[in-house]
PDB file of C-alpha atoms in Angstrom:
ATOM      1  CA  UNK P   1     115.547 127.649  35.895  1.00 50.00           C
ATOM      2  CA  UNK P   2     116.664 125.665  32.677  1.00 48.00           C
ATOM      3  CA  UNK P   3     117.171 122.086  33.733  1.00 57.00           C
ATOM      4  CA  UNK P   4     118.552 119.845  30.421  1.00 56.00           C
ATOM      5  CA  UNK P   5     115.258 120.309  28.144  1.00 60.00           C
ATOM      6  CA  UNK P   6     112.719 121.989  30.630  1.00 56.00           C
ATOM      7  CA  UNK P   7     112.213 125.403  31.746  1.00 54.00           C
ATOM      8  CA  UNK P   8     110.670 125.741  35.507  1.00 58.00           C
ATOM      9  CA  UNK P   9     109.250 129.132  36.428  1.00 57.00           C
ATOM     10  CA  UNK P  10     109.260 130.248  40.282  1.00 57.00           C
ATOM     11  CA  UNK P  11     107.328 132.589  41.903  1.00 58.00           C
ATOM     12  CA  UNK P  12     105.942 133.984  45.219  1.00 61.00           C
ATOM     13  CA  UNK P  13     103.131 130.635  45.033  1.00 58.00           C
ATOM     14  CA  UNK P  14     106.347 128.638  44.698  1.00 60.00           C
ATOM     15  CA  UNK P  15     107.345 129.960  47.909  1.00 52.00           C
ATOM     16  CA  UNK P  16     109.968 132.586  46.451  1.00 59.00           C
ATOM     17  CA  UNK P  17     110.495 135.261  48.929  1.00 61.00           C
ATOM     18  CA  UNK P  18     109.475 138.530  46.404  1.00 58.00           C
ATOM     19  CA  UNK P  19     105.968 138.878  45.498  1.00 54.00           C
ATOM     20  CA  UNK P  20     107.456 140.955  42.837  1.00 52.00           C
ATOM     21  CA  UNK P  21     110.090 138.708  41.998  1.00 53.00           C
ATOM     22  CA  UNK P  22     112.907 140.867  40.540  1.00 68.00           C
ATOM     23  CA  UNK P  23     116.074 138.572  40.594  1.00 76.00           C
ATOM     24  CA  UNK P  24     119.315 140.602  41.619  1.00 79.00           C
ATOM     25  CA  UNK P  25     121.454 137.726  41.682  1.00 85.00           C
ATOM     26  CA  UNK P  26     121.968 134.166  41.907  1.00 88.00           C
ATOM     27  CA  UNK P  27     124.281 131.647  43.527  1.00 91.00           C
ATOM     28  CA  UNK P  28     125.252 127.642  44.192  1.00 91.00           C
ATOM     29  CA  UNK P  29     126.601 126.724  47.519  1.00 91.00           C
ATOM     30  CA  UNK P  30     128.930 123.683  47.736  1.00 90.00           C
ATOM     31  CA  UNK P  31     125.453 121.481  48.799  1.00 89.00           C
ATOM     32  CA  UNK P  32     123.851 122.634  45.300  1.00 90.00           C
ATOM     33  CA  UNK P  33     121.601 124.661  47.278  1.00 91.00           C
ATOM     34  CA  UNK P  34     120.384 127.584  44.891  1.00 89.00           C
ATOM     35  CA  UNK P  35     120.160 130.997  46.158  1.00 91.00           C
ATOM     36  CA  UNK P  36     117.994 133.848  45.108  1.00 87.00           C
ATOM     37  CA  UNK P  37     118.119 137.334  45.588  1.00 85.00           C
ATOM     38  CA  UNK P  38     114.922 139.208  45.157  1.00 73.00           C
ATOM     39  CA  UNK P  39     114.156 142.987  45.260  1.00 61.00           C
ATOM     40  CA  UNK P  40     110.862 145.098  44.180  1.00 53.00           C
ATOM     41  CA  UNK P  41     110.451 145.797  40.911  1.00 47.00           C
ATOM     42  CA  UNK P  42     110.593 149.011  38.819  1.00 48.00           C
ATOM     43  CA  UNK P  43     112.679 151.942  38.591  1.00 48.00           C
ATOM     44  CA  UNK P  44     114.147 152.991  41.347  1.00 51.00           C
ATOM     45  CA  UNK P  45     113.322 149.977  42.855  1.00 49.00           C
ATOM     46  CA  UNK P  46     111.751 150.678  46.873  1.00 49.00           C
ATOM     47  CA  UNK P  47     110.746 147.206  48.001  1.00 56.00           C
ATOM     48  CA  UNK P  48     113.278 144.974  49.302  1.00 62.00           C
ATOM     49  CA  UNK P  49     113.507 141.257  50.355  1.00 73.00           C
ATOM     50  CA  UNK P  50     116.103 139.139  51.444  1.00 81.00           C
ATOM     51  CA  UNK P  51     117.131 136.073  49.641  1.00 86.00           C
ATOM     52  CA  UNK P  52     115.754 132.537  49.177  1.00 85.00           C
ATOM     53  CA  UNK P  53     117.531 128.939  49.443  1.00 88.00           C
ATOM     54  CA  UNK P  54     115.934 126.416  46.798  1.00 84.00           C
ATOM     55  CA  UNK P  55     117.583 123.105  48.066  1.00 84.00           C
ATOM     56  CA  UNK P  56     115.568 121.390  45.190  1.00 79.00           C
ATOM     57  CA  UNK P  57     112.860 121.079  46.979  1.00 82.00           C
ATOM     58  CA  UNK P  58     111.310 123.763  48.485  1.00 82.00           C
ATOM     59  CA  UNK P  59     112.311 127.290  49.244  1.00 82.00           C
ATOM     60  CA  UNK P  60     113.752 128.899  52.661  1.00 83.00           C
ATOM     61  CA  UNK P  61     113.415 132.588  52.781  1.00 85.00           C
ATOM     62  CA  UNK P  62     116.048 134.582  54.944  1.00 84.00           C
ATOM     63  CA  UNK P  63     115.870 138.440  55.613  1.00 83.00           C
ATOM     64  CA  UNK P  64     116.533 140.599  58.478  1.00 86.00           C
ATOM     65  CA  UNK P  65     114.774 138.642  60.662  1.00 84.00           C
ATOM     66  CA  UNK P  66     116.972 135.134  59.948  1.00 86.00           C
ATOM     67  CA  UNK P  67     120.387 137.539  60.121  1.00 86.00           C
ATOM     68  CA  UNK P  68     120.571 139.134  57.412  1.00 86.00           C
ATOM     69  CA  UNK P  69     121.921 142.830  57.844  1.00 88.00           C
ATOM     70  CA  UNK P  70     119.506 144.459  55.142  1.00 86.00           C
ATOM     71  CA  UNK P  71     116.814 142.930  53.059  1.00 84.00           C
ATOM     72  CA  UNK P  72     118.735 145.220  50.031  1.00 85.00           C
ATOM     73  CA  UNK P  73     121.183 142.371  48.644  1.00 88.00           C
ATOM     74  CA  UNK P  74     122.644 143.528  45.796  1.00 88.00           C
ATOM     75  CA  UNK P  75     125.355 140.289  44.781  1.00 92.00           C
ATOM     76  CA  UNK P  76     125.601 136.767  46.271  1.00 95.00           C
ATOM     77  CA  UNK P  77     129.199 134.308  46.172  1.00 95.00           C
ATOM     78  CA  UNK P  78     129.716 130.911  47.402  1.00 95.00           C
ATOM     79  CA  UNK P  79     133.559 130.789  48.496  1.00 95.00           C
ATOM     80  CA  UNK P  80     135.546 127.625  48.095  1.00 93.00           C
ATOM     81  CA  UNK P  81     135.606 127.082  52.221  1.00 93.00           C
ATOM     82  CA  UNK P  82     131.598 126.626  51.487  1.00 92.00           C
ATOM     83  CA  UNK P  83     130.596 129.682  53.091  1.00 95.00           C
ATOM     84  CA  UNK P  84     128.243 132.281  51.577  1.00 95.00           C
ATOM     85  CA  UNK P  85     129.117 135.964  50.846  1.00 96.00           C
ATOM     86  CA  UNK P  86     126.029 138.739  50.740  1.00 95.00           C
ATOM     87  CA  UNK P  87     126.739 142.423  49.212  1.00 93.00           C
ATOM     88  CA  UNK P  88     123.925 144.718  50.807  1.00 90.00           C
ATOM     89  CA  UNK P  89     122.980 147.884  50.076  1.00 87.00           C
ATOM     90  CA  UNK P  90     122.908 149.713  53.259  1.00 87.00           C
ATOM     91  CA  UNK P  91     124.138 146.749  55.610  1.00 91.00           C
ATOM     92  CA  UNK P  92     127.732 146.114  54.228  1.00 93.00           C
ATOM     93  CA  UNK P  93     128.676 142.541  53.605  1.00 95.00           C
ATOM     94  CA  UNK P  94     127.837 139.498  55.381  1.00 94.00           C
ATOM     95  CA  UNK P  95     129.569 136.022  55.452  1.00 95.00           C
ATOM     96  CA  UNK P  96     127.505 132.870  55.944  1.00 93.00           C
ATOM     97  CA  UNK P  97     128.790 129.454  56.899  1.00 91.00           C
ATOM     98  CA  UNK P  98     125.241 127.616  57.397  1.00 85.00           C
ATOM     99  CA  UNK P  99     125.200 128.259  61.372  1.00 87.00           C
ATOM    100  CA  UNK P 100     125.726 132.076  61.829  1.00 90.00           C
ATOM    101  CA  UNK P 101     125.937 135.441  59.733  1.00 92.00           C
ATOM    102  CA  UNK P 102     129.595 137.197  60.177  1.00 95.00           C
ATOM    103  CA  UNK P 103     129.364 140.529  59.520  1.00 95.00           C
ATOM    104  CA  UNK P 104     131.658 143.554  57.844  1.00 96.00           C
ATOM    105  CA  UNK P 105     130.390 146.671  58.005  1.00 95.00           C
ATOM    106  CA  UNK P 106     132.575 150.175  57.191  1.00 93.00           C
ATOM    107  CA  UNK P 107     133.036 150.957  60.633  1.00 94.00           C
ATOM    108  CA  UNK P 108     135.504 147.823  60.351  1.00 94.00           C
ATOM    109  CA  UNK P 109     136.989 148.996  57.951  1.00 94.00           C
ATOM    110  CA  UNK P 110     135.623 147.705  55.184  1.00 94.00           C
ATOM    111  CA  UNK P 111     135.449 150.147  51.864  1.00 92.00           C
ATOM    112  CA  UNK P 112     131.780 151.394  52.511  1.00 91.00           C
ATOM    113  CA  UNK P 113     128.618 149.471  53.224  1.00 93.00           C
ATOM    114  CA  UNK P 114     127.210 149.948  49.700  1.00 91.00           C
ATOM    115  CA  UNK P 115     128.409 146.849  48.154  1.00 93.00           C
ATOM    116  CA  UNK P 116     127.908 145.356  44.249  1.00 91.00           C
ATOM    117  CA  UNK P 117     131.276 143.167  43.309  1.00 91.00           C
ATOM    118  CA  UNK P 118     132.229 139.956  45.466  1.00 95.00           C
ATOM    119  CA  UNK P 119     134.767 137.207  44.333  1.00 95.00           C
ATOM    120  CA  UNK P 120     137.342 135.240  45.150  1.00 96.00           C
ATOM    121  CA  UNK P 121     140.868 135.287  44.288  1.00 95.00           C
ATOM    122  CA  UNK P 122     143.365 132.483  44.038  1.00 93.00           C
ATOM    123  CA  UNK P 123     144.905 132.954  47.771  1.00 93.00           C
ATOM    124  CA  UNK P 124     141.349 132.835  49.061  1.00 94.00           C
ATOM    125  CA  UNK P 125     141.032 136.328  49.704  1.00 95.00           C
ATOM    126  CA  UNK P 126     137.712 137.945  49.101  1.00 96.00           C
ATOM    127  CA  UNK P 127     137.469 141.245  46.974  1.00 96.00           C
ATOM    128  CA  UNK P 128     134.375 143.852  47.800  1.00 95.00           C
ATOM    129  CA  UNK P 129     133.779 146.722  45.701  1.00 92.00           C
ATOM    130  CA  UNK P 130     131.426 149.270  45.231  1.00 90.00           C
ATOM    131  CA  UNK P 131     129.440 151.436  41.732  1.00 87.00           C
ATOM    132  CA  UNK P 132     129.353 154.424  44.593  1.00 80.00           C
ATOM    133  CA  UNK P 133     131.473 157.847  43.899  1.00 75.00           C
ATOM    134  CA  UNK P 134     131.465 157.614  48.189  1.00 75.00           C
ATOM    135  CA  UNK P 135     132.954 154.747  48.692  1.00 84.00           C
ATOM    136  CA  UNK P 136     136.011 154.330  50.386  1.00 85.00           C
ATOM    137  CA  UNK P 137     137.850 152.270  47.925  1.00 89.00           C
ATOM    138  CA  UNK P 138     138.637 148.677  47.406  1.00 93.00           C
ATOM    139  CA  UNK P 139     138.396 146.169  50.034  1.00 94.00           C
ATOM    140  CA  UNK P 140     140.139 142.330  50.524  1.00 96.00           C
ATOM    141  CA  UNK P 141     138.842 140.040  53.449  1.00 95.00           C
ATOM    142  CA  UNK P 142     141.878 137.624  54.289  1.00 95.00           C
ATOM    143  CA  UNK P 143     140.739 134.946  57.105  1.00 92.00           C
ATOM    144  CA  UNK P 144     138.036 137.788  58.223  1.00 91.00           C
ATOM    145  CA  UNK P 145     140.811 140.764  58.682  1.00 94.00           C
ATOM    146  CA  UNK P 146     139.323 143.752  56.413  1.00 95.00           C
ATOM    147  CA  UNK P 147     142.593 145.590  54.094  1.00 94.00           C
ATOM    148  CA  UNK P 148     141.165 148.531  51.969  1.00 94.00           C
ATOM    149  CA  UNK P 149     143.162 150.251  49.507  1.00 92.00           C
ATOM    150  CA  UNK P 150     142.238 153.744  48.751  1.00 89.00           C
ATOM    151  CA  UNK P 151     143.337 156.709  46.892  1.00 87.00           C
ATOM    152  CA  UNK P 152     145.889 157.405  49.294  1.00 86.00           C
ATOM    153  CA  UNK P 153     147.018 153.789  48.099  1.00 84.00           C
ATOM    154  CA  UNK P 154     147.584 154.817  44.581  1.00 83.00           C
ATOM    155  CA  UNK P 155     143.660 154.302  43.430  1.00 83.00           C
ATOM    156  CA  UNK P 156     142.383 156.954  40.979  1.00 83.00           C
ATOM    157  CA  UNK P 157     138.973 156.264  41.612  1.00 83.00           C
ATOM    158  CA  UNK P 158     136.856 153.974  44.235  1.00 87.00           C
ATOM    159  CA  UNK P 159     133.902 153.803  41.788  1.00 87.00           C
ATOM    160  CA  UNK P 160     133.991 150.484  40.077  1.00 89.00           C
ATOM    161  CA  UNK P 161     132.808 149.318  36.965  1.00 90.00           C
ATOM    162  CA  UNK P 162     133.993 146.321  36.056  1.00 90.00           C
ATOM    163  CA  UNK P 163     136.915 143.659  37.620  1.00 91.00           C
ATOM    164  CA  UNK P 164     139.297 141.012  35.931  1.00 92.00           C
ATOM    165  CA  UNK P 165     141.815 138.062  37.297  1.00 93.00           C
ATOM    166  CA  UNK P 166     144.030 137.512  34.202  1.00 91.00           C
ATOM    167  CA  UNK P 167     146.177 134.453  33.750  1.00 90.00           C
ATOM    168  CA  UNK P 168     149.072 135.618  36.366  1.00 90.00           C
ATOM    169  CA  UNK P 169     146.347 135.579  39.054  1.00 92.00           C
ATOM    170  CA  UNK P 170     146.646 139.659  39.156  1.00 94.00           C
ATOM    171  CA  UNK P 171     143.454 141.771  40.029  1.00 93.00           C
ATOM    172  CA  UNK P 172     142.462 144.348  37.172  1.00 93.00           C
ATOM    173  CA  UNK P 173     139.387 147.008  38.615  1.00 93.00           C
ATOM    174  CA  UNK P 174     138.108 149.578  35.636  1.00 91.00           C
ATOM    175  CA  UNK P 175     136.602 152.280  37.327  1.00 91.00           C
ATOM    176  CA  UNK P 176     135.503 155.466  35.938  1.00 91.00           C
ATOM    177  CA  UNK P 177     139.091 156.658  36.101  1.00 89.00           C
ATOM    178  CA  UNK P 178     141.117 154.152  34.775  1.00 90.00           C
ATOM    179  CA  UNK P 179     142.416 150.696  35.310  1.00 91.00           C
ATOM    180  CA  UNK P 180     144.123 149.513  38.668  1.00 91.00           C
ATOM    181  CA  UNK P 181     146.172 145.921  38.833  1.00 94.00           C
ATOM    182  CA  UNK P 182     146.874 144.177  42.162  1.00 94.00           C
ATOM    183  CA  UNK P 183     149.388 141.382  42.661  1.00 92.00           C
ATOM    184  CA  UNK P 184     148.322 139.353  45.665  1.00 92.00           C
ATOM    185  CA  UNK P 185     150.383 136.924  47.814  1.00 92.00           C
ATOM    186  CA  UNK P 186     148.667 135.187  51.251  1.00 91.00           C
ATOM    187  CA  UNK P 187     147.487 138.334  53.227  1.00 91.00           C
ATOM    188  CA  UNK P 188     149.243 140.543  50.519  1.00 92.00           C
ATOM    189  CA  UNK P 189     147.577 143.212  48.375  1.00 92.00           C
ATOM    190  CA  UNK P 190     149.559 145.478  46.570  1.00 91.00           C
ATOM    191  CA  UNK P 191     148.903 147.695  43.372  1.00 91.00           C
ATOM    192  CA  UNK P 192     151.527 147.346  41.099  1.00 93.00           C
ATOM    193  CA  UNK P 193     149.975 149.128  38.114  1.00 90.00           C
ATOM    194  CA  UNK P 194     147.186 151.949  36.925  1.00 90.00           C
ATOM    195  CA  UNK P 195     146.277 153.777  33.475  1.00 90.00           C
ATOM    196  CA  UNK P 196     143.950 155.116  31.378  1.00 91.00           C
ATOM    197  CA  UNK P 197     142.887 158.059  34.174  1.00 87.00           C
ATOM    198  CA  UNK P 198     141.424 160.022  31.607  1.00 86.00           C
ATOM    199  CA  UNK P 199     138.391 156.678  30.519  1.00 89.00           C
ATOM    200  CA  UNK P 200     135.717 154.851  32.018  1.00 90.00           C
ATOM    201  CA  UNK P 201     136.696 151.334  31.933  1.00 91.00           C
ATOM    202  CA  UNK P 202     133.333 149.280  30.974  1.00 93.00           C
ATOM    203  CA  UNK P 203     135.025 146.084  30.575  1.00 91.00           C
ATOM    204  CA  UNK P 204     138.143 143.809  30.785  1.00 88.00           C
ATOM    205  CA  UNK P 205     138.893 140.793  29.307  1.00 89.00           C
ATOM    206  CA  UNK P 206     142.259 138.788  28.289  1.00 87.00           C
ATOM    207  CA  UNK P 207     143.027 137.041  25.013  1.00 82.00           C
ATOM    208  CA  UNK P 208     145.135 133.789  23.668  1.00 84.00           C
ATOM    209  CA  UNK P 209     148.121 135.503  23.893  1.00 79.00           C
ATOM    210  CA  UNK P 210     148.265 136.838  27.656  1.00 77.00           C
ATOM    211  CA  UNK P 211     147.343 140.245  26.761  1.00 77.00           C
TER     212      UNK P 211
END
């Protein structure tokens, strides 16, 4: 961690969770609580577990054991409610609101439980996605109900690459067939365009103009 003109290094002595300490991803919580997920290291990677809190002070590991569906977290978000969002691999995704884990698994209904995107979007809905050819699509958690949009949808592709909110709060996905945009109002997910079927889409971004 880089803290104005110092640099602090953390490891398993520190009380970080991973022995190996391979950092998947990182996250602040609305209590500036920083948290840590660690995984095994090389290629593919075997070893996996959990996450750490660093409130500052000291670390607090969590893993299976604490409620955690899978020790395989792949992303981490902190919502603007203050609750905590965990993509697994193998275990689906996980909500955490400093009491108790709430769980979303694909038997719910939820895309697959394979997950690498999480974010927010300006309604306060919660977008999952997934780099898996199997997954079932695109999922949006509104006030805990699961809505997946699939193929059958409009989708081209479920494997995502990439994701976007431009400046008309729309949702743009590249996947490795195409682009998708979703318009979202409250509970309200709809796709209102695609292109590009025939390209990978690596990346996304907007300019000055709107474009």
């Amino acid at each position: 961690m880089f803290d104005s003109d110092s640099l602090y290094h953390w490891t398993k002595d520190n009380g970080l969770i991973s022995p190996l300490s391979q950092v998947c991803a990182v996250a602040v919580d609305s209590n500036n609580n920083v948290w840590i997920a660690n995984s095994g290291t090389g290629y593919p990677v075997t070893e996996f577990f959990g996450v750490s809190k660093f409130d500052g002070y000291r670390f607090i590991n969590y893993g299976i054991d604490k409620g955690l569906p899978s020790n395989d977290v792949r992303c981490i978000y902190a919502d603007n409610k203050g609750n905590l969002w965990f993509g697994t691999h193998g275990g689906g995704l996980s909500k955490y609101n400093e009491y108790q884990f709430t769980y979303f698994l694909e038997e719910d209904g939820l895309c697959c439980d394979y997950i690498d995107f999480i974010f927010e979007d300006t309604e306060g809905g919660i977008w999952v996605a997934a780099k898996q050819d199997n997954s079932g699509g695109i999922s949006r958690i509104y006030e805990d109900s699961i809505f997946t949009h699939s193929k059958s949808d409009g989708l081209r592709d479920h494997y995502v690459v990439c994701y976007y909110i431009d400046e008309s709060h729309h949702i743009w996905f590249g996947t490795t067939r195409g682009f998708v945009v979703f318009s979202v109002s409250g509970s309200k997910s709809r796709i209102i365009e695609t292109g590009l079927e025939d390209e990978i889409i690596w990346s996304i971004a907007g300019d000055h103009d709107g474009n």
